[in-house]
CSV table of C-alpha atoms in Angstrom, one decimal:
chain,number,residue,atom,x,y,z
A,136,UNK,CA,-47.6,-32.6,-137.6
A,137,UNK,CA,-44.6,-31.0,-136.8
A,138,UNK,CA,-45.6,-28.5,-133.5
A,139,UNK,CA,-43.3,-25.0,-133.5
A,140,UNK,CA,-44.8,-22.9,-130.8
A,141,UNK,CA,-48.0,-22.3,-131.5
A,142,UNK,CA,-48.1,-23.3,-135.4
A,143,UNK,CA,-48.4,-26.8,-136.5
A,144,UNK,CA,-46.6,-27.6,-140.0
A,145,UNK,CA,-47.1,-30.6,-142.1
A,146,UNK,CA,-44.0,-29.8,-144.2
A,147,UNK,CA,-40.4,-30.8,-142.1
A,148,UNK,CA,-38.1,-29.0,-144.7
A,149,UNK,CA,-37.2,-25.4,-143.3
A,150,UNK,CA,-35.4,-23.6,-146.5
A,151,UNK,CA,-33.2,-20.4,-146.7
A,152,UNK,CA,-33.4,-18.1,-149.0
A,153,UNK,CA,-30.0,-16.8,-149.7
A,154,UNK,CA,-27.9,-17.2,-152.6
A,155,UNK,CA,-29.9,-18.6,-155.2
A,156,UNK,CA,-29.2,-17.9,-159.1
A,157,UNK,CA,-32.5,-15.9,-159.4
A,158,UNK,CA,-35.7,-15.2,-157.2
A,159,UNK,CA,-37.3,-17.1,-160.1
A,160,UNK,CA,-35.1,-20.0,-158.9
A,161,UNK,CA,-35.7,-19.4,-155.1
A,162,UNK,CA,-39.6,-19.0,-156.1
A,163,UNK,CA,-39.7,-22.5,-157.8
A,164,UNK,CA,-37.5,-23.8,-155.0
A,165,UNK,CA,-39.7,-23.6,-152.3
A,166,UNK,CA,-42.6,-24.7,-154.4
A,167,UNK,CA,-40.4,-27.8,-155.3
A,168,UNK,CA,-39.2,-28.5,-151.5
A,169,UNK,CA,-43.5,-27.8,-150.4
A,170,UNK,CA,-41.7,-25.9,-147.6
A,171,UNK,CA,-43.9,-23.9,-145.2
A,172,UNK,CA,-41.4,-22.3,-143.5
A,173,UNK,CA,-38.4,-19.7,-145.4
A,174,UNK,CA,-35.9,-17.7,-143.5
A,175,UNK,CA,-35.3,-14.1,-144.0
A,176,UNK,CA,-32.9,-11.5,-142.7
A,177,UNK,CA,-32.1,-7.6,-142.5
A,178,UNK,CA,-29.4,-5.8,-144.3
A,179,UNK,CA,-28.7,-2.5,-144.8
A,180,UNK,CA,-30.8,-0.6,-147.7
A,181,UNK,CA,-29.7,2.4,-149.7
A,182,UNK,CA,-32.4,4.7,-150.6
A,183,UNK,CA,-32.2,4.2,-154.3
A,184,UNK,CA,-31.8,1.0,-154.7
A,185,UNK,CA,-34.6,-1.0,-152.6
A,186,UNK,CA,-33.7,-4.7,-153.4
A,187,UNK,CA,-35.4,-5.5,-150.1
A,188,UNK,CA,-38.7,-4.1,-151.2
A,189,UNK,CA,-39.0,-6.6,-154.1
A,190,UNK,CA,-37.6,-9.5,-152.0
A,191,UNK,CA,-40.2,-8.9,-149.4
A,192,UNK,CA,-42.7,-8.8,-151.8
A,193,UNK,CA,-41.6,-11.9,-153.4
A,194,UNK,CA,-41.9,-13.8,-149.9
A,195,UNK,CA,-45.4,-11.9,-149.1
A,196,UNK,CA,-46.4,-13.7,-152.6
A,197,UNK,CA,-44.8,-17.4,-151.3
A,198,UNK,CA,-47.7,-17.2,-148.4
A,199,UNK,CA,-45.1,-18.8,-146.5
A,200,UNK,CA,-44.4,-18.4,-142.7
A,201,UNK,CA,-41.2,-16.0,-142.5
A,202,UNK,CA,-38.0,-17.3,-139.8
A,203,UNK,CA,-36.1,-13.7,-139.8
A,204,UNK,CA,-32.6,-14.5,-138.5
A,205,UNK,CA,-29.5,-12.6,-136.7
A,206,UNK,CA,-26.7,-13.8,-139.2
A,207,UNK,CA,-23.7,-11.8,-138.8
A,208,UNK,CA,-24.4,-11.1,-135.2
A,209,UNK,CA,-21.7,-11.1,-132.8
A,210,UNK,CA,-22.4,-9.8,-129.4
A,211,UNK,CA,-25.6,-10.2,-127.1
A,212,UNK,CA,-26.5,-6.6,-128.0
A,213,UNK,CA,-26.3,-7.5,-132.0
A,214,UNK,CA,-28.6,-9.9,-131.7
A,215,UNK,CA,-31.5,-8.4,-129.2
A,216,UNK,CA,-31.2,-5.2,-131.5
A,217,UNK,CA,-31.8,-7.4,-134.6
A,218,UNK,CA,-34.2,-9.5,-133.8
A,219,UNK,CA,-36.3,-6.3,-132.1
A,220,UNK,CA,-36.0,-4.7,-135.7
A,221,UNK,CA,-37.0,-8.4,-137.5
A,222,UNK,CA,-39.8,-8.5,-134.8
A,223,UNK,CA,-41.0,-4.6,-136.5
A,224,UNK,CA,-40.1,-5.8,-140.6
A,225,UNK,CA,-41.6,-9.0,-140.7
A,226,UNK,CA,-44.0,-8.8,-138.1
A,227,UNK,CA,-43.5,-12.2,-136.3
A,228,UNK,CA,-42.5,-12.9,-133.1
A,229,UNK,CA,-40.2,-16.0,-134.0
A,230,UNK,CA,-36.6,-15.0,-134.2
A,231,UNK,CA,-33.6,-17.4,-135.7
A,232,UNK,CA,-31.1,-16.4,-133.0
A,233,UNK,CA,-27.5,-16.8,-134.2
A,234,UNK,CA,-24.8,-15.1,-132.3
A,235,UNK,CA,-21.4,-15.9,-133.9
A,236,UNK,CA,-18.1,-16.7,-131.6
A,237,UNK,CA,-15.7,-17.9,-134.3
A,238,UNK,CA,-15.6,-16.7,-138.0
A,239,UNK,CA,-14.3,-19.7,-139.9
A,240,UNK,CA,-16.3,-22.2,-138.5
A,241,UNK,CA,-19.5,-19.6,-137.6
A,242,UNK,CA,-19.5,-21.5,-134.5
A,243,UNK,CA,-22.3,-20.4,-132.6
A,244,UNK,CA,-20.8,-18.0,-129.0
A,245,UNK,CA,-23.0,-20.5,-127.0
A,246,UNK,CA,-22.3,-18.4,-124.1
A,247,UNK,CA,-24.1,-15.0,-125.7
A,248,UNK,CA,-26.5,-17.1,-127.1
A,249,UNK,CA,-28.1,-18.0,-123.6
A,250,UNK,CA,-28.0,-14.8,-122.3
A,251,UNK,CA,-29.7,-12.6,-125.5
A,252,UNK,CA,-31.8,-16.1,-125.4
A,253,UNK,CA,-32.7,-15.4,-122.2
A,254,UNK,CA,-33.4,-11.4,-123.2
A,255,UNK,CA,-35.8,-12.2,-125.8
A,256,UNK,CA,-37.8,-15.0,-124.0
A,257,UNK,CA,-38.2,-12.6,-121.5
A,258,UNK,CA,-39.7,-9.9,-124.5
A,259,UNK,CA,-41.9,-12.4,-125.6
A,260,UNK,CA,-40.0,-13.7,-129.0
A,261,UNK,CA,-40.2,-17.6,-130.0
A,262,UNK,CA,-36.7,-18.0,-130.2
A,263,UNK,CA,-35.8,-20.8,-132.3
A,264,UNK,CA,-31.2,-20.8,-131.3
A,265,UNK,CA,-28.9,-22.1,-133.4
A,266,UNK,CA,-26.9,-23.8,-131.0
A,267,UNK,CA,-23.6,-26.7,-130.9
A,268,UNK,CA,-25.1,-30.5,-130.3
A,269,UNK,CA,-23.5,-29.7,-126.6
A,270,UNK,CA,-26.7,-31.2,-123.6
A,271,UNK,CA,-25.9,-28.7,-121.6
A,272,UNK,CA,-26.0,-25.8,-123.5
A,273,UNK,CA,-29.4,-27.3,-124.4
A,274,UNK,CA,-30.3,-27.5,-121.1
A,275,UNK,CA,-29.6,-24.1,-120.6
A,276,UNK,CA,-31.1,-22.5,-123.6
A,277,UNK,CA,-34.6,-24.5,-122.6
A,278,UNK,CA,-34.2,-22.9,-119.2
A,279,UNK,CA,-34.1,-19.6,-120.9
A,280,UNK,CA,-37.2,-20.1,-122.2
A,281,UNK,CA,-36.9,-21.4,-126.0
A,282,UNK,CA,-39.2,-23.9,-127.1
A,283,UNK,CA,-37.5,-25.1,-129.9
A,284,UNK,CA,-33.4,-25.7,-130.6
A,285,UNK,CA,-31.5,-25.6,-133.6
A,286,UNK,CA,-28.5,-27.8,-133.3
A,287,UNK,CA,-25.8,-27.8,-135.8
A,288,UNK,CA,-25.3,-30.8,-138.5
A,289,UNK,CA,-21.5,-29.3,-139.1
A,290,UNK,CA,-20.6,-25.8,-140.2
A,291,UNK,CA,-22.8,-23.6,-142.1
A,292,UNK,CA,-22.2,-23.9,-146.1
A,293,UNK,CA,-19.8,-26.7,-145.4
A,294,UNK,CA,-22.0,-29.8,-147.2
A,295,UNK,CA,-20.6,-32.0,-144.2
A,296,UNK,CA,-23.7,-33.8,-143.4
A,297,UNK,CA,-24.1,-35.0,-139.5
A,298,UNK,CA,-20.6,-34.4,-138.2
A,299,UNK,CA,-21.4,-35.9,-134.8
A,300,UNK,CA,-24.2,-38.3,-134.8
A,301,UNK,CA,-23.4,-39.9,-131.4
A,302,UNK,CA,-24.3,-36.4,-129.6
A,303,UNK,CA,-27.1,-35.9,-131.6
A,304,UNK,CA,-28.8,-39.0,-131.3
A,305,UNK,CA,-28.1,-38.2,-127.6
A,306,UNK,CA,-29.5,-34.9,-127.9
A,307,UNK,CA,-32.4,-36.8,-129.3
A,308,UNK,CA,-32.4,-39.2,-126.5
A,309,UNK,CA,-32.2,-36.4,-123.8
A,310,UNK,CA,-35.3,-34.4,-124.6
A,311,UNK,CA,-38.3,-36.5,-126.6
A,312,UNK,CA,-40.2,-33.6,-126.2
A,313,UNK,CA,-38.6,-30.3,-127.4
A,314,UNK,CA,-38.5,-30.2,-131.5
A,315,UNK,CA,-35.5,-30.6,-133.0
A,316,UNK,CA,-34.2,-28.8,-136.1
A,317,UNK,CA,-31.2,-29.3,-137.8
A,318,UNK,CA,-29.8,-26.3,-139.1
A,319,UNK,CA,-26.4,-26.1,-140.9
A,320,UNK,CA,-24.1,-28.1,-143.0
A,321,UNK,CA,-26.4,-30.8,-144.6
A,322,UNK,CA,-24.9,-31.3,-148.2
A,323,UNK,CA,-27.1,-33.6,-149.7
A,324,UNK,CA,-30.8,-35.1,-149.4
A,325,UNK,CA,-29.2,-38.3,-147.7
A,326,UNK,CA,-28.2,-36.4,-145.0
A,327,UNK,CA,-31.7,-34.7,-144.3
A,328,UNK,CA,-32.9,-38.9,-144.5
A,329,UNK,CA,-30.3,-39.4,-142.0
A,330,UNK,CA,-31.4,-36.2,-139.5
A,331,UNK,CA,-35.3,-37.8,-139.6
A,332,UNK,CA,-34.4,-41.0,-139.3
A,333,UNK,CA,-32.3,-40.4,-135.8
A,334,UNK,CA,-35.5,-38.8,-134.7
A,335,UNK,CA,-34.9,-34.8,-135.4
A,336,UNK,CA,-38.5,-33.2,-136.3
A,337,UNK,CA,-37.1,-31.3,-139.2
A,338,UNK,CA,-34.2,-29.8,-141.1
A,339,UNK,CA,-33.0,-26.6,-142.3
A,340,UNK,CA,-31.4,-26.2,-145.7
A,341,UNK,CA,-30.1,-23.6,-147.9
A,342,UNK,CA,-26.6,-24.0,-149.7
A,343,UNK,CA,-27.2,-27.5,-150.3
A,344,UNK,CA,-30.7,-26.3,-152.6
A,345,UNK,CA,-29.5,-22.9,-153.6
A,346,UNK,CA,-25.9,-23.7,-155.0
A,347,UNK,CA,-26.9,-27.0,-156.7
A,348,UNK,CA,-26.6,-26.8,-160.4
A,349,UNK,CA,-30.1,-27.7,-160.3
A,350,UNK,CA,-31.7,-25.7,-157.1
A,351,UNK,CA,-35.6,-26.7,-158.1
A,352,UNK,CA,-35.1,-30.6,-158.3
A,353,UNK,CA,-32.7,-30.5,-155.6
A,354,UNK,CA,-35.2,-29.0,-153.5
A,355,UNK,CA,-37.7,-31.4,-154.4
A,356,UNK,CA,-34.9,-34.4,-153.5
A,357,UNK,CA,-34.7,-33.0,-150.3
A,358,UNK,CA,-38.3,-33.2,-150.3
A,359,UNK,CA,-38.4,-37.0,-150.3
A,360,UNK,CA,-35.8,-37.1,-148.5
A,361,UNK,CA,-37.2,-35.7,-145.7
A,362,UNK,CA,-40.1,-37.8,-146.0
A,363,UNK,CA,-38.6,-40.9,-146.3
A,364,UNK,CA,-36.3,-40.5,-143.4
A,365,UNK,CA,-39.8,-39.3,-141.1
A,366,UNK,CA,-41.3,-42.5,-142.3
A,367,UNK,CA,-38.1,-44.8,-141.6
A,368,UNK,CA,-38.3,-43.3,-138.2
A,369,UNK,CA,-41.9,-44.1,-137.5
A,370,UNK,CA,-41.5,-47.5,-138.8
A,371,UNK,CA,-38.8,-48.8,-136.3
A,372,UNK,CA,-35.2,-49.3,-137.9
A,373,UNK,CA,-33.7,-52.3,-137.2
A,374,UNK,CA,-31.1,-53.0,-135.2
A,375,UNK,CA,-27.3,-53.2,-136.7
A,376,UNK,CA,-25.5,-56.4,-136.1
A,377,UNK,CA,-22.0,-58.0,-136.7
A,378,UNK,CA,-22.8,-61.1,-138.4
A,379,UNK,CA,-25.4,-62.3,-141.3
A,380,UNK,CA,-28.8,-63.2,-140.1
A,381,UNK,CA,-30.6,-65.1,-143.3
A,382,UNK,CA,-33.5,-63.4,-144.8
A,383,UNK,CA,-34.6,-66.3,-146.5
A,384,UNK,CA,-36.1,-69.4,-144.1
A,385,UNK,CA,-33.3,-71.9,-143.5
A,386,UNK,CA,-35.7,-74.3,-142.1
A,387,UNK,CA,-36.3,-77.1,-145.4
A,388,UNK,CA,-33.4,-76.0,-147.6
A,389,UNK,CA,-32.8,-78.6,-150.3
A,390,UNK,CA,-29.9,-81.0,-149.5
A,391,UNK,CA,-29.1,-80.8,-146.2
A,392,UNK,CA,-28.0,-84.1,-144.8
B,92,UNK,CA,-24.1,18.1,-138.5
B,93,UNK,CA,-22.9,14.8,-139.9
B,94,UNK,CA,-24.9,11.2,-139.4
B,95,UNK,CA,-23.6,7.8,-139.9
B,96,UNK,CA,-26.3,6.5,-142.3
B,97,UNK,CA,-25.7,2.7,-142.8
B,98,UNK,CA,-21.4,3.1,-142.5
B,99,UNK,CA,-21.4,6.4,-145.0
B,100,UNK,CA,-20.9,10.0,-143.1
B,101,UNK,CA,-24.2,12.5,-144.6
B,102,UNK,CA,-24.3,15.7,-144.1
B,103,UNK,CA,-27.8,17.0,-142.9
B,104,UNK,CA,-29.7,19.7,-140.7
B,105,UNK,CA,-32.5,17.1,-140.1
B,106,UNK,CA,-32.4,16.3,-136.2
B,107,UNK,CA,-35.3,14.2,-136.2
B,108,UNK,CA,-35.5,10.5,-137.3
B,109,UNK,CA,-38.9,10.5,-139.2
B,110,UNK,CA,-37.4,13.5,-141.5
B,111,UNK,CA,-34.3,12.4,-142.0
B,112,UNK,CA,-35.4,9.2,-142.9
B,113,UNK,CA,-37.8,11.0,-145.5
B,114,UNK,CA,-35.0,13.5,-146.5
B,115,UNK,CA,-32.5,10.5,-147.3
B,116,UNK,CA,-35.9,8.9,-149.8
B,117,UNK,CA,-36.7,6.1,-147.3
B,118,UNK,CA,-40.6,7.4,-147.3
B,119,UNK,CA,-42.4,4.7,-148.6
B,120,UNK,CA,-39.9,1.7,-147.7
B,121,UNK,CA,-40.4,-1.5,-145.6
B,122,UNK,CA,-37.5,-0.3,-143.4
B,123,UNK,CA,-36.4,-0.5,-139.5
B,124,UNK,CA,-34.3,1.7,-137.8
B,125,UNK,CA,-31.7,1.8,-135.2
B,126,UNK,CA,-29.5,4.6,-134.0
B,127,UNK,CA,-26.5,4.5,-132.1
B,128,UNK,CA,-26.9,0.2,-132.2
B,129,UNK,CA,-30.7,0.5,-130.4
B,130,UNK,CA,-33.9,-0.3,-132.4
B,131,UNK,CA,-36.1,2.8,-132.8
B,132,UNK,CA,-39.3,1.5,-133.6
B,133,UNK,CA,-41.8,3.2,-136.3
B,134,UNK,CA,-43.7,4.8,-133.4
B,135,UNK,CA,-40.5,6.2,-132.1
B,136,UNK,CA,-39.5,7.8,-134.7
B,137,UNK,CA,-41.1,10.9,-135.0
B,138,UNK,CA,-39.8,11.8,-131.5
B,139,UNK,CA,-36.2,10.6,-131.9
B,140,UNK,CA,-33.5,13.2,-132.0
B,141,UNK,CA,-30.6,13.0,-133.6
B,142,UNK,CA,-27.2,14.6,-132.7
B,143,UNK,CA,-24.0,15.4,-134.5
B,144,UNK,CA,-22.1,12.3,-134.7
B,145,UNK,CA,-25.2,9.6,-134.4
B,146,UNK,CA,-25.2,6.5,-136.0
B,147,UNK,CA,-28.4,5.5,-138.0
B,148,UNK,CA,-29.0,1.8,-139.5
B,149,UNK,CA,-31.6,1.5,-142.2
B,150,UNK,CA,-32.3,-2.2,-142.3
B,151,UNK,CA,-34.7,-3.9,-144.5
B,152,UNK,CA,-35.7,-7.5,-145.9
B,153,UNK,CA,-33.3,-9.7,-147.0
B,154,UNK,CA,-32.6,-12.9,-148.4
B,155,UNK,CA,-31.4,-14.9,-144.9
B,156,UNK,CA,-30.6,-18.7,-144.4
């Protein structure tokens, strides 16, 4: 079981719910991906037109648990006001903190991500940061309270898989206890495989599901994926080598002197 | 006096969140609120005064990755 704060989770595949053909597609999608987890945000809502009334209701109708993040954030202040106003929507005290520093790579401002960390540990939120693969940034946001980091695979939307697998694994390797989500910039179901298999507890994917020509079985690819790759890890992977090892016996091969 | 509603200048004698919000049709909604960039919570609102000038967000639910 997969432990996030105080709710234990049998499914490792965390999906977004942004830009999906139709919430007809989204809907099948998270059936197909038998995610328990969906993330959510806030925009701003004109009286007349109230798209977010029917999207909430769609979720409410999921019975999924709700990740509200602070995409578009860019300043300490952003963020605690956001998640405060996620908090009162969608009545959960787990926040996706993202507070952006750079806007083509939506790097995460690891800097005002401690600090409004920091802020909303203090508040009582289960801050779930979306943070570089950097250990001491980690280290930091742990300090600050979060129970739970979201490293980067490689840029958000970018398909890029596990840009830097050496820190992660390290990352990995640093802290055996804190779950470890991978959110951002898987682009296909090997990739997820990949995440599990190096020991991360679970991923996070949206583009690659929602902007597949086919978001329903790509979501149930990621699916196995994700499975296999938690099963490969449990199992023991071999080690690499350099050179051939036989699989079959060598000992009575047929003409040998 | 003039109110910043979600980045569009209205024009209301409403100085109190909870009416303006109903004035503007928000009534029913699954909203949140923040004025001036600092949540207001439901339970605030009714006791929040506005001035000429404010800023008012009207957030709700949204797809989100």
């Amino acid at each position: 079981m997969l432990q996030l704060y105080a709710l234990s989770l049998s499914s490792r595949l965390l999906l977004g719910s942004a830009r999906y053909p139709s919430p007809a597609i989204l809907k099948d999608a998270v059936r197909a991906a038998r995610t328990e987890v969906v993330t959510v945000s806030l925009r701003r809502e004109s009286s007349g037109e109230r798209a977010g009334q029917g999207f909430w209701s769609l979720i409410r109708e999921l019975g999924v648990h709700v990740l509200p993040n602070t995409a578009g954030c860019h300043s300490v202040k952003e963020a605690v006001n956001t998640a405060h106003m996620a908090r009162e929507v969608f009545g959960t005290a787990w926040i996706k903190l993202e507070v952006i520093g750079e806007d083509d790579t939506l790097q995460p401002d690891v800097f005002g991500l401690t600090e409004a960390a920091r802020i909303l540990c203090a508040e009582g939120f289960e801050v779930f940061p979306y943070t570089t693969e950097d250990l001491v940034v980690a280290e930091r946001l742990l300090a600050a309270g979060c129970r739970v980091l979201m490293p980067w695979g490689s840029p958000i939307g970018s398909g890029r898989g596990l840009n830097n697998p050496f820190a992660l694994s390290a990352l990995r390797a640093h802290f055996p206890q804190v779950p470890l989500i991978i959110d951002a910039g898987l682009g296909v179901p090997s990739h997820a495989a990949r995440a599990l298999e190096l020991g991360f507890d679970a991923v996070l994917i949206n583009t690659a599901i929602a902007r597949a020509r086919d978001p329903v079985q790509m979501a149930a690819a990621f699916a196995h994926a994700v499975e296999a790759g938690r099963a490969a890890r449990l199992a023991g992977a071999i080690e690499p080598r350099d050179m051939a090892e036989p699989s079959t016996p060598v000992m009575g091969t047929a003409f040998r002197p | 006096m003039k109110i910043l509603v979600n980045g569009d200048w209205r024009e209301t004698v409403t100085a109190q969140l909870g009416a303006l919000l109903e004035e503007l049709g928000y009534g029913q909604s699954v909203v949140t609120t923040a004025v001036n960039g600092e949540f207001v919570a439901v339970s605030a609102r009714t006791r929040t005064a506005l001035s000429d000038g404010d800023r008012l967000e009207v957030l709700a639910p949204m797809q989100g990755g």
